Short mmCIF file of C-alpha atoms in Angstrom, two decimals:
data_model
loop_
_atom_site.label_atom_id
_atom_site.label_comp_id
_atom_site.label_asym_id
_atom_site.label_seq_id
_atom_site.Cartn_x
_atom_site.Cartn_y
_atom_site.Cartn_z
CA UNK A 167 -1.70 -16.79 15.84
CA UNK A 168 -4.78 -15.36 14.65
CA UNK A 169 -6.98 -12.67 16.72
CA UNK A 170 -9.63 -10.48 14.95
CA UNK A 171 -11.34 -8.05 17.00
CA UNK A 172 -15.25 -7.75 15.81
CA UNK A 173 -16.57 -4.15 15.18
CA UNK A 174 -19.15 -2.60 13.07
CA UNK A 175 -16.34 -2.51 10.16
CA UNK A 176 -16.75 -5.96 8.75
CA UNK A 177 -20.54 -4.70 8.23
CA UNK A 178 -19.92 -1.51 6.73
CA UNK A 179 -16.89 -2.93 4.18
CA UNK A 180 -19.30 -5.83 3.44
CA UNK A 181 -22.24 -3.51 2.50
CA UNK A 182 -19.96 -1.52 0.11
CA UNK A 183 -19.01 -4.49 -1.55
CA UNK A 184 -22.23 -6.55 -1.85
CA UNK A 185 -23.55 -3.37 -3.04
CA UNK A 186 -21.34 -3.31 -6.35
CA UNK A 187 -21.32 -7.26 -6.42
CA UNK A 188 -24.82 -6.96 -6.65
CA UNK A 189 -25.12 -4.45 -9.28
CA UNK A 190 -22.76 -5.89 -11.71
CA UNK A 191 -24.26 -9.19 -11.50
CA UNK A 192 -27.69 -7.66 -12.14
CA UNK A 193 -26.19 -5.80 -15.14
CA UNK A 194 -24.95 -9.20 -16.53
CA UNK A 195 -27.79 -11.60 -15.35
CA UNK A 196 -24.26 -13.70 -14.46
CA UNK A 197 -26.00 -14.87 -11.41
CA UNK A 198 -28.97 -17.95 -10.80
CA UNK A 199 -28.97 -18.65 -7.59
CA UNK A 200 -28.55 -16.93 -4.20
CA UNK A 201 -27.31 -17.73 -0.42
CA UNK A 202 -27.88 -15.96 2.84
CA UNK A 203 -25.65 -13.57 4.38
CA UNK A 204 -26.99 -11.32 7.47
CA UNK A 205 -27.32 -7.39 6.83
CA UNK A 206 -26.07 -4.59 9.34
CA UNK A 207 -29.60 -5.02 11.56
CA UNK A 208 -28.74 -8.77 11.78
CA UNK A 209 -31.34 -9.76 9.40
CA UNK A 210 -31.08 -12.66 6.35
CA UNK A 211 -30.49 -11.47 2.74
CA UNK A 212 -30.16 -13.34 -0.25
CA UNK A 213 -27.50 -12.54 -2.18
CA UNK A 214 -25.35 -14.36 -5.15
CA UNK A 215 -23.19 -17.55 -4.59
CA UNK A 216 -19.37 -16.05 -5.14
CA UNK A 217 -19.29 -19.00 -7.57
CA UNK A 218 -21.73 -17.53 -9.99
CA UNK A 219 -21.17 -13.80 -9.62
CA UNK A 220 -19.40 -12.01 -12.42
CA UNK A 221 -17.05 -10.91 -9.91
CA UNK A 222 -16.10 -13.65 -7.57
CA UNK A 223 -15.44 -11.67 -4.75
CA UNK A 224 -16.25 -10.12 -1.21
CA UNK A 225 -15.53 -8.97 1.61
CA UNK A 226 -15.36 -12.38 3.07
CA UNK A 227 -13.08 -13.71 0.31
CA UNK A 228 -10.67 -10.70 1.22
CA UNK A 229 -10.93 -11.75 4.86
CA UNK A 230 -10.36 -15.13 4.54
CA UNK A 231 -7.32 -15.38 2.12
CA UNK A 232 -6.04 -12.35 4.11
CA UNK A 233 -5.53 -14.84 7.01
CA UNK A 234 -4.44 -17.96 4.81
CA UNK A 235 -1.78 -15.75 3.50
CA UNK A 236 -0.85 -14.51 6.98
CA UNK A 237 -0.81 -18.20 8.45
CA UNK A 238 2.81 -18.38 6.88
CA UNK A 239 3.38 -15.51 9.49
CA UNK A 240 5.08 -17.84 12.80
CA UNK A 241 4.74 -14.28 14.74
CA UNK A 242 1.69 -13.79 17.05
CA UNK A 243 -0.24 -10.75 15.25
CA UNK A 244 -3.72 -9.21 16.00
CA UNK A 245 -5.84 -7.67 13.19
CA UNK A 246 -8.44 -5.05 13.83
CA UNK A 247 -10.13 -2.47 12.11
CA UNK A 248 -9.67 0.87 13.27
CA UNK A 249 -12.39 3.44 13.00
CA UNK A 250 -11.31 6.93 11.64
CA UNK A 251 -14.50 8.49 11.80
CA UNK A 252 -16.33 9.76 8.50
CA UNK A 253 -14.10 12.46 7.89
CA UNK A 254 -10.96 14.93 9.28
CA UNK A 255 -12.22 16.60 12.20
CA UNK A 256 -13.18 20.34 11.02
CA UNK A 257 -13.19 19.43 7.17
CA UNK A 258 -16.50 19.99 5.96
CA UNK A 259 -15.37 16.87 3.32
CA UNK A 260 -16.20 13.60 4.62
CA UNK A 261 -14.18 10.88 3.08
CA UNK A 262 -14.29 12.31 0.61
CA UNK A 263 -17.49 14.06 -0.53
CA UNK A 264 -19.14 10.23 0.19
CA UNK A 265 -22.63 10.59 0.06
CA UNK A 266 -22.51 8.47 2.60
CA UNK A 267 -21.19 10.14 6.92
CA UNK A 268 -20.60 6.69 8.42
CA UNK A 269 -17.67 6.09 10.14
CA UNK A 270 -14.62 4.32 8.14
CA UNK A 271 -12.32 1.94 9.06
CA UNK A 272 -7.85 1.16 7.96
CA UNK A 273 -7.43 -2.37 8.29
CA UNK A 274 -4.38 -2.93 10.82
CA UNK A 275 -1.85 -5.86 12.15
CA UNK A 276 -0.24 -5.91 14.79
CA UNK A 277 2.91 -7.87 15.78
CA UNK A 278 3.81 -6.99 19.66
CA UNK A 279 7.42 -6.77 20.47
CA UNK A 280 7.97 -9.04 24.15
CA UNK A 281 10.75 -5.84 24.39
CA UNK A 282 8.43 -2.48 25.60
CA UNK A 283 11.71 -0.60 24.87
CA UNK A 284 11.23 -1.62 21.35
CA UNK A 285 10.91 0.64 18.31
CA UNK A 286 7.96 0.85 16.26
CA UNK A 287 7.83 0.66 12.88
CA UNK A 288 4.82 1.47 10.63
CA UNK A 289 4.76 -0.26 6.70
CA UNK A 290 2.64 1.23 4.23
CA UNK A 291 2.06 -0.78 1.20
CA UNK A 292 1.66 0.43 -3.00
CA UNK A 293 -0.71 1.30 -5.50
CA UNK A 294 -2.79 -2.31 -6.27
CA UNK A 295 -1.24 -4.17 -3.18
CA UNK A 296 -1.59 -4.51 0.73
CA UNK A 297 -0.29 -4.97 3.77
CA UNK A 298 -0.21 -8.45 3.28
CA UNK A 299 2.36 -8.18 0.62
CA UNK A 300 4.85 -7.88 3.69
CA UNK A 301 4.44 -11.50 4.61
CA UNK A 302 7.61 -12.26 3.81
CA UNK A 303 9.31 -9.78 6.45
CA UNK A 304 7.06 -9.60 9.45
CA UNK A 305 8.86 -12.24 11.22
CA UNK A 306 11.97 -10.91 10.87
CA UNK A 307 11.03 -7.45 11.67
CA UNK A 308 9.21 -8.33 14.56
CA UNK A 309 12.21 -9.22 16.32
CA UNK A 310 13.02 -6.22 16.24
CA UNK A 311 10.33 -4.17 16.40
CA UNK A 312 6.79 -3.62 17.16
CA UNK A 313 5.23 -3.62 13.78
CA UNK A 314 2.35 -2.41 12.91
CA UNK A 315 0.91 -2.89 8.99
CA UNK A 316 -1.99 -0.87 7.57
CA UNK A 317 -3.98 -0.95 4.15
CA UNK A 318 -4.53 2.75 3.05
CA UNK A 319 -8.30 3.88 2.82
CA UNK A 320 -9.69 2.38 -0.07
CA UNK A 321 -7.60 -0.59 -0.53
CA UNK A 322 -7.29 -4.73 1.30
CA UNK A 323 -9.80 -4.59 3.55
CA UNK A 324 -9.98 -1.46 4.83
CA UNK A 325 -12.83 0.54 4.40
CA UNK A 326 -13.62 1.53 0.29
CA UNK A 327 -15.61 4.86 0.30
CA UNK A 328 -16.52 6.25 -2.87
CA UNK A 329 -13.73 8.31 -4.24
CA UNK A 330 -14.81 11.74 -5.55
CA UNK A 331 -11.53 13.46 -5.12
CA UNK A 332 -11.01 16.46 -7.99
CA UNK A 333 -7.49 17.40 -7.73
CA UNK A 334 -4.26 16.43 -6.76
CA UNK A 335 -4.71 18.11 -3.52
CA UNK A 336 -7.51 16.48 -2.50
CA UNK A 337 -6.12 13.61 -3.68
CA UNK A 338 -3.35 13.91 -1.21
CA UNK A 339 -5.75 14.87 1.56
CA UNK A 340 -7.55 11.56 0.73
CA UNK A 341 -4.63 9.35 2.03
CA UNK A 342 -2.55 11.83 4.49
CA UNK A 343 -5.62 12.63 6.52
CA UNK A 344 -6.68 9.48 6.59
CA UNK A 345 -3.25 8.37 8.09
CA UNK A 346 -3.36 11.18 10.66
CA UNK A 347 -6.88 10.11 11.83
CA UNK A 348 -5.76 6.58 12.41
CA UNK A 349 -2.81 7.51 14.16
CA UNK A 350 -4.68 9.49 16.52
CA UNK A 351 -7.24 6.28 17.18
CA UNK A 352 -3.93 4.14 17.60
CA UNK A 353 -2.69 6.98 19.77
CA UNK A 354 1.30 6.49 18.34
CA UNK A 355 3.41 9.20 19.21
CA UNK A 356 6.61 7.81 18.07
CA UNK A 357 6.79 5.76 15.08
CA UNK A 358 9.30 4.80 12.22
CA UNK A 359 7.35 5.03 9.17
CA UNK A 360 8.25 3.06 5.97
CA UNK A 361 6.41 2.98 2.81
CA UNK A 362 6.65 1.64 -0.47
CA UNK A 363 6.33 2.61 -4.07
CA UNK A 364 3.19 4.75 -3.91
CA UNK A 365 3.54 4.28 -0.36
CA UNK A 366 6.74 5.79 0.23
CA UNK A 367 5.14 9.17 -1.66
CA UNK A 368 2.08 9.35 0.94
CA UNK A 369 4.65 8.60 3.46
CA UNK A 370 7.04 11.23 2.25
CA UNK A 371 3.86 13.95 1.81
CA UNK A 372 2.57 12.50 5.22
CA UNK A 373 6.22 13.39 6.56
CA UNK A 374 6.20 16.96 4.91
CA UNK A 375 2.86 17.77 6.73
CA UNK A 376 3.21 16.83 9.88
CA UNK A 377 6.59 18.94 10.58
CA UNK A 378 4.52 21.67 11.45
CA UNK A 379 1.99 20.25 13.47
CA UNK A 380 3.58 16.93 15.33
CA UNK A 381 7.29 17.19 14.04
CA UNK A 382 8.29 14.30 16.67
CA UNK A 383 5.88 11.87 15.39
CA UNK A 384 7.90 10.29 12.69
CA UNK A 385 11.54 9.22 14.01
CA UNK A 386 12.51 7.89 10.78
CA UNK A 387 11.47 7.67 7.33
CA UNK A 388 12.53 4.91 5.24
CA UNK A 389 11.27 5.10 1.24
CA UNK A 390 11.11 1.85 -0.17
CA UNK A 391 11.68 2.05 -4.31
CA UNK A 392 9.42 5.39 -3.77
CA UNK A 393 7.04 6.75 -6.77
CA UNK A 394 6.53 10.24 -7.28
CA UNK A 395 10.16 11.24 -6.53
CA UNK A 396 11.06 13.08 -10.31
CA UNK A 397 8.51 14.88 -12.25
CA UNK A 398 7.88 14.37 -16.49
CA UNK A 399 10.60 16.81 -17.11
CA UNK A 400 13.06 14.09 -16.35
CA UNK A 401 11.19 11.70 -18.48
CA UNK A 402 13.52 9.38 -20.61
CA UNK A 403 14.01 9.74 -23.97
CA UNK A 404 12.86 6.45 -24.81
CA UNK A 405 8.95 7.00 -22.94
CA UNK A 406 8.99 10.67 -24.67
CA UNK A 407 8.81 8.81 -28.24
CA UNK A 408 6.44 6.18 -26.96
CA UNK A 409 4.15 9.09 -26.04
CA UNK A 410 4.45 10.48 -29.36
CA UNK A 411 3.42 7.50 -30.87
CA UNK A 412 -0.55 6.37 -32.02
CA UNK A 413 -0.18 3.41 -29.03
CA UNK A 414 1.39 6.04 -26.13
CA UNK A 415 -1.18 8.71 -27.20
CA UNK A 416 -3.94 5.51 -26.83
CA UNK A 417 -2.40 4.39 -23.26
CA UNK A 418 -2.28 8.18 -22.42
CA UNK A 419 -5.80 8.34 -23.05
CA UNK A 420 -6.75 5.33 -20.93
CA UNK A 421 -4.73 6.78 -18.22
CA UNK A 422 -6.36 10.39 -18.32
CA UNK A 423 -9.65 8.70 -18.10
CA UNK A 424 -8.56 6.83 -15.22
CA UNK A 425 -8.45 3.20 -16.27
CA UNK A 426 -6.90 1.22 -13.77
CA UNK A 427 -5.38 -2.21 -13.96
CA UNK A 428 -8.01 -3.04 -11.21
CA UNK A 429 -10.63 -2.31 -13.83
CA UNK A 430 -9.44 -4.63 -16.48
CA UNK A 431 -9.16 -7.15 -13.44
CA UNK A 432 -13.05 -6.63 -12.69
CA UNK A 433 -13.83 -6.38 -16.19
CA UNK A 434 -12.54 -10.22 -17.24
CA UNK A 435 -15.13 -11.31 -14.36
CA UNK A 436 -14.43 -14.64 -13.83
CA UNK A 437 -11.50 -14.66 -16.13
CA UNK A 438 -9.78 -12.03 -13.56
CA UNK A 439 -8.42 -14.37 -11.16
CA UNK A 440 -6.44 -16.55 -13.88
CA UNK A 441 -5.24 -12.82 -15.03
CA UNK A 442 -3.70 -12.36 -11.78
CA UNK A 443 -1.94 -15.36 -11.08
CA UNK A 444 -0.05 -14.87 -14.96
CA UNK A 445 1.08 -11.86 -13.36
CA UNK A 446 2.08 -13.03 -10.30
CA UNK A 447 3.71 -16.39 -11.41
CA UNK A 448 5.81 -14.21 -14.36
CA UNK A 449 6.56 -11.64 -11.45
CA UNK A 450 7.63 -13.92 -8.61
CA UNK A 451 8.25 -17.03 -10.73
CA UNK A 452 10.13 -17.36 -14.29
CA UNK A 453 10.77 -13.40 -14.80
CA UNK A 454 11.22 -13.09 -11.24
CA UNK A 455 14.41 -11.77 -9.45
CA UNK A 456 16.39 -13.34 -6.40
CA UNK A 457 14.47 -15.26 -3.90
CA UNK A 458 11.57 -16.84 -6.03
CA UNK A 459 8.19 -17.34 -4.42
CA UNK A 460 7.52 -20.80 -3.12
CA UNK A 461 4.13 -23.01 -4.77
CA UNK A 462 2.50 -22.39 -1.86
CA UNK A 463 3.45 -18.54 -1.32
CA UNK A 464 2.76 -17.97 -4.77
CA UNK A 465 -1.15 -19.62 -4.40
CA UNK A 466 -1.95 -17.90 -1.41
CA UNK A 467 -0.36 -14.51 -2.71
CA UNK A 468 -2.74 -15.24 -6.18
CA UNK A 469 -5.37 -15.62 -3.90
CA UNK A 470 -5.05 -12.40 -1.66
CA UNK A 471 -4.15 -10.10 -4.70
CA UNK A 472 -6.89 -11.22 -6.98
CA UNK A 473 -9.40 -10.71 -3.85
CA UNK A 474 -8.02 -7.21 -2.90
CA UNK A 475 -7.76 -5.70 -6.74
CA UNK A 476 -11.32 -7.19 -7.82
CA UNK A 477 -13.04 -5.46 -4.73
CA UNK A 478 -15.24 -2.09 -4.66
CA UNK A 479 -12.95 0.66 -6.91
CA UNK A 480 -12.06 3.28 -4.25
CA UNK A 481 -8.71 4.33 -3.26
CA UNK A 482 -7.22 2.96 -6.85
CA UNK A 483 -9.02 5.89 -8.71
CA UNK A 484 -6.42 8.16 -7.27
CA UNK A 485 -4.13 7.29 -10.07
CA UNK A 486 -4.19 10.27 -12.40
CA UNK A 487 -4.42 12.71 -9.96
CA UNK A 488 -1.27 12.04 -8.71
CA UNK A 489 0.73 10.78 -11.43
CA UNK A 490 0.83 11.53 -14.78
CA UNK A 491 1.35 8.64 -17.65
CA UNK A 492 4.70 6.92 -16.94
CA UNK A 493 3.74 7.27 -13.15
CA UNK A 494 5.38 10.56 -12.92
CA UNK A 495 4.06 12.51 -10.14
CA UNK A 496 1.85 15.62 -10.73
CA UNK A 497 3.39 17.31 -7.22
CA UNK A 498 7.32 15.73 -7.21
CA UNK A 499 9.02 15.34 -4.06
CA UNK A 500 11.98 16.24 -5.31
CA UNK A 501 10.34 19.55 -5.58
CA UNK A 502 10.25 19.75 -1.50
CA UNK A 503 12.87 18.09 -0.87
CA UNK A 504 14.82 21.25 0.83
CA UNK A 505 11.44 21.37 3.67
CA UNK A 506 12.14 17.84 4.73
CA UNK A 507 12.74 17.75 8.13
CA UNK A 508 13.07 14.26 9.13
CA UNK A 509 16.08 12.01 8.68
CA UNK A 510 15.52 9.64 5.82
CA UNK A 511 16.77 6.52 4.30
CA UNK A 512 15.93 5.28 0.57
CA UNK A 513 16.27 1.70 -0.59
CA UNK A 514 16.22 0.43 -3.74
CA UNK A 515 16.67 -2.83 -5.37
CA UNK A 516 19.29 -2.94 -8.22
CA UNK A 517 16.47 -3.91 -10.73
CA UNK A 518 13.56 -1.32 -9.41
CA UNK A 519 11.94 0.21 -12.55
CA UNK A 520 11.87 3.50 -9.89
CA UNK A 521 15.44 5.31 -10.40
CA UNK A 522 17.41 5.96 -7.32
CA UNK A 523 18.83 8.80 -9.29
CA UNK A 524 15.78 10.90 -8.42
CA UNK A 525 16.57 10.25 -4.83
CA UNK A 526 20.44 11.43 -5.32
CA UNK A 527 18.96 14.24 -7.20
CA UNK A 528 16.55 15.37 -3.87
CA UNK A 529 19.32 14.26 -1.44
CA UNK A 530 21.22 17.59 -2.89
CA UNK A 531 18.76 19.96 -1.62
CA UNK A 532 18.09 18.06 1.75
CA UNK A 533 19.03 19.54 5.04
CA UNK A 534 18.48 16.35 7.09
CA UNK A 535 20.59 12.82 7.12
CA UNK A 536 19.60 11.00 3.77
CA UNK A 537 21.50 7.82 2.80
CA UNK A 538 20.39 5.47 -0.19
CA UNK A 539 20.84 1.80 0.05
CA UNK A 540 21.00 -0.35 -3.07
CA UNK A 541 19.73 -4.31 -2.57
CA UNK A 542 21.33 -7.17 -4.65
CA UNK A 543 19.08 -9.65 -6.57
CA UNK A 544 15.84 -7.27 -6.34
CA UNK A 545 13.66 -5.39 -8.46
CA UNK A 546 11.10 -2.93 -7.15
CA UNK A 547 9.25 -5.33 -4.89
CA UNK A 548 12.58 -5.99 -3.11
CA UNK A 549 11.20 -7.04 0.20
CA UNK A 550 9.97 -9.69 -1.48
CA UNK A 551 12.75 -10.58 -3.79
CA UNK A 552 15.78 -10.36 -1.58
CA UNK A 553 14.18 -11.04 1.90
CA UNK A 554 17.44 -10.87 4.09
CA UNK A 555 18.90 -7.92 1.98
CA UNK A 556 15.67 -6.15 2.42
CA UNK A 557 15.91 -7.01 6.28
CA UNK A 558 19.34 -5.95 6.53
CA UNK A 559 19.08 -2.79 4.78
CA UNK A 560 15.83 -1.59 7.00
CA UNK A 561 17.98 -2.41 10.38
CA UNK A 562 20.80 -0.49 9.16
CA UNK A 563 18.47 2.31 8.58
CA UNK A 564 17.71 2.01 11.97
CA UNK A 565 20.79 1.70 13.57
CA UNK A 566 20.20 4.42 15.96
CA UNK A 567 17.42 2.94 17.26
CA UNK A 568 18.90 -0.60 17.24
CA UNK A 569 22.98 -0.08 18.10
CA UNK A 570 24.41 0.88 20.90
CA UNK A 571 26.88 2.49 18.85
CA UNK A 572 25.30 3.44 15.97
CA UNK A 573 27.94 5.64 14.63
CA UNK A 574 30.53 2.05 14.24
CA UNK A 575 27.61 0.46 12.49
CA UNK A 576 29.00 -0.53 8.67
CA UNK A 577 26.85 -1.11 5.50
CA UNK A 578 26.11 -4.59 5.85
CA UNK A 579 27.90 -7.15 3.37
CA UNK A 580 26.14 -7.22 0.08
CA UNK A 581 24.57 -3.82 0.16
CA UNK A 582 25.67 -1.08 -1.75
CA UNK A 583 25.39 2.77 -0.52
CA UNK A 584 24.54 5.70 -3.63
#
């Protein structure tokens, strides 16, 4: 089931796109012909076919293979776009130092538990992906839960502001207060929060914030294979001689001047999309671990991620600020690990590139339940690669909120605890 609630959103994300569609494919002359779209006063525009633009792209194209890839979903869901205003309410910063003060807008689904007594859990997705990227699990989950999926600021089809941030902490700000704003327009007072990868660190920071101010918000906090965990002091000895090397001191370089992979993407034009399903079939497909992607899963998830990296650069810009090269983070959260205050739950797949050690390491200096799970057949997208080992893990998390007797509940066959 499909449901997409209109708003002035769609209008504002398409105008940020068509803006840099339209400038790339003047700077190329890729372009020959045009078709009509209708502009925020509801007038006709020409603009390129996607079929001859450099970058074959738009907001429609992230819209549409948004809901083909969600139409594997059997849940009922509703998608909306939430408006968070044009900046935190007293910051003189609007998001953030846009030249522009319209209101933005987080991209959200919805999956409504028939239970009101249900828990509700909040995902989060990674650096380069979306919410989509949870396809695989929403079904499951939603039995459940009520689950609600978001795509930060700047990323899927949320809105893509122009991102001006200067420093890590601004950087931060970007993404937490964000969150906060769109929790106040969704008006949840109660919420598990998950997050993965680079998601689990906002997650983690959003966490560490809001102790002081709305401690009871997050019940739970469940890191999935989280970045940002250890800082560059705990580098290996292997990436320390890389980075002495002519080709680590090149990549260095590319990653202090903020290349992203999203850049490259844009940069093949219409070579990007071929780019992205290499990745995607090695990932998921031959290289891939456990439960491999079916033909059709694999297509639509091509689709989606091509559409969502090859969009308006925005919230992917806040690479370096936050991590330095070897995605080590600039601010570790092993470095606040003693001020967490909420109960917390790590899960890692046995072949994540992210080290659960770093967790073990911050679990010392905790003064809250922490437990790390371990996932058979899984790497660090493990929701996708062990579905039901992903599933089980996350409900064990939440036995408290699930059990009766929570206390009796036993790691579930298969997983391992750390």
């Amino acid at each position: 089931m499909w449901r997409w609630r209109k708003s002035s959103a769609e209008i504002v994300m398409a105008e940020e796109l068509r803006t840099a569609a339209a400038a790339t494919a003047t700077a190329t002359g890729a372009a020959t012909a045009a078709e009509t779209t209708v502009d925020s006063n509801g007038r006709k525009k020409w603009t390129w076919p996607s079929l001859l633009r450099w970058i074959p792209t738009s907001t429609d194209h992230i819209i549409a293979s948004e809901k083909r890839l969600l139409s594997l979903v059997k849940t009922p869901f509703v998608v909306e776009q939430v408006n968070i205003g044009s900046g935190p309410p007293g910051s003189k910063i609007r998001w953030f130092r846009s030249a522009s003060d319209e209101s933005r807008f987080i991209n959200t689904v919805t999956f409504d538990n028939k239970d009101e007594n249900s828990p509700t859990i909040v995902m989060v997705h990674g650096y380069g992906a979306s919410q989509g990227f949870f396809f695989r699990n929403f079904d499951a989950l939603a039995r459940r839960f009520r689950v609600i999926a978001i795509d930060q600021l700047g990323w899927g089809g949320s809105s893509r502001p122009d991102f001006t941030c200067k420093s890590t902490e601004e950087t931060e700000a970007w993404f937490i207060d964000s969150f906060e704003a769109w929790r106040k327009a969704k008006n949840l007072d109660n919420f598990i929060l998950l997050g993965h990868s680079f998601g689990g660190y906002v997650a983690a920071k959003y966490a560490l914030k809001a102790r002081d101010l709305h401690p009871e918000h997050v019940q739970h906090l469940i890191l999935v294979g989280p970045a940002g965990v250890s800082a560059d002091t705990d580098m290996s000895e292997r990436l320390t001689q890389f980075r002495s090397t002519w080709k680590g001191a090149v990549l260095n370089h590319l990653w202090e001047s903020n290349f992203t992979p999203q850049k490259l993407v844009r940069g093949l034009g219409p070579w990007g999309p071929n780019l992205v399903h290499k990745y995607t079939s090695a990932r998921f497909g031959s290289y891939g671990t456990g439960e491999l992607l079916s033909e059709e899963e694999s297509k639509l998830l091509t689709d989606y991620m091509y559409h969502t990296l090859a969009a308006k650069g925005s919230g992917e810009l806040c690479l370096k600020y936050i991590f330095s090269f070897g995605a080590f983070a600039r601010k570790p959260l092993l470095h606040c690990a003693s001020e967490w205050k909420v109960p917390t739950t790590f899960i890692y797949g046995y072949h994540d590139w992210m080290s659960y050690q770093g967790a073990q390491e911050a679990r010392k200096h905790m003064k809250v339940p922490c437990e790390i799970i371990r996932v058979p057949e899984a790497g660090h997208f493990v929701f996708i690669d062990n579905v039901s080992g992903f599933h089980s893990a996350v409900f064990h998390a939440c036995r408290r909120f699930l059990s009766s007797d929570p206390d009796n509940e036993s790691l579930p066959e298969g997983l391992t605890s750390a």
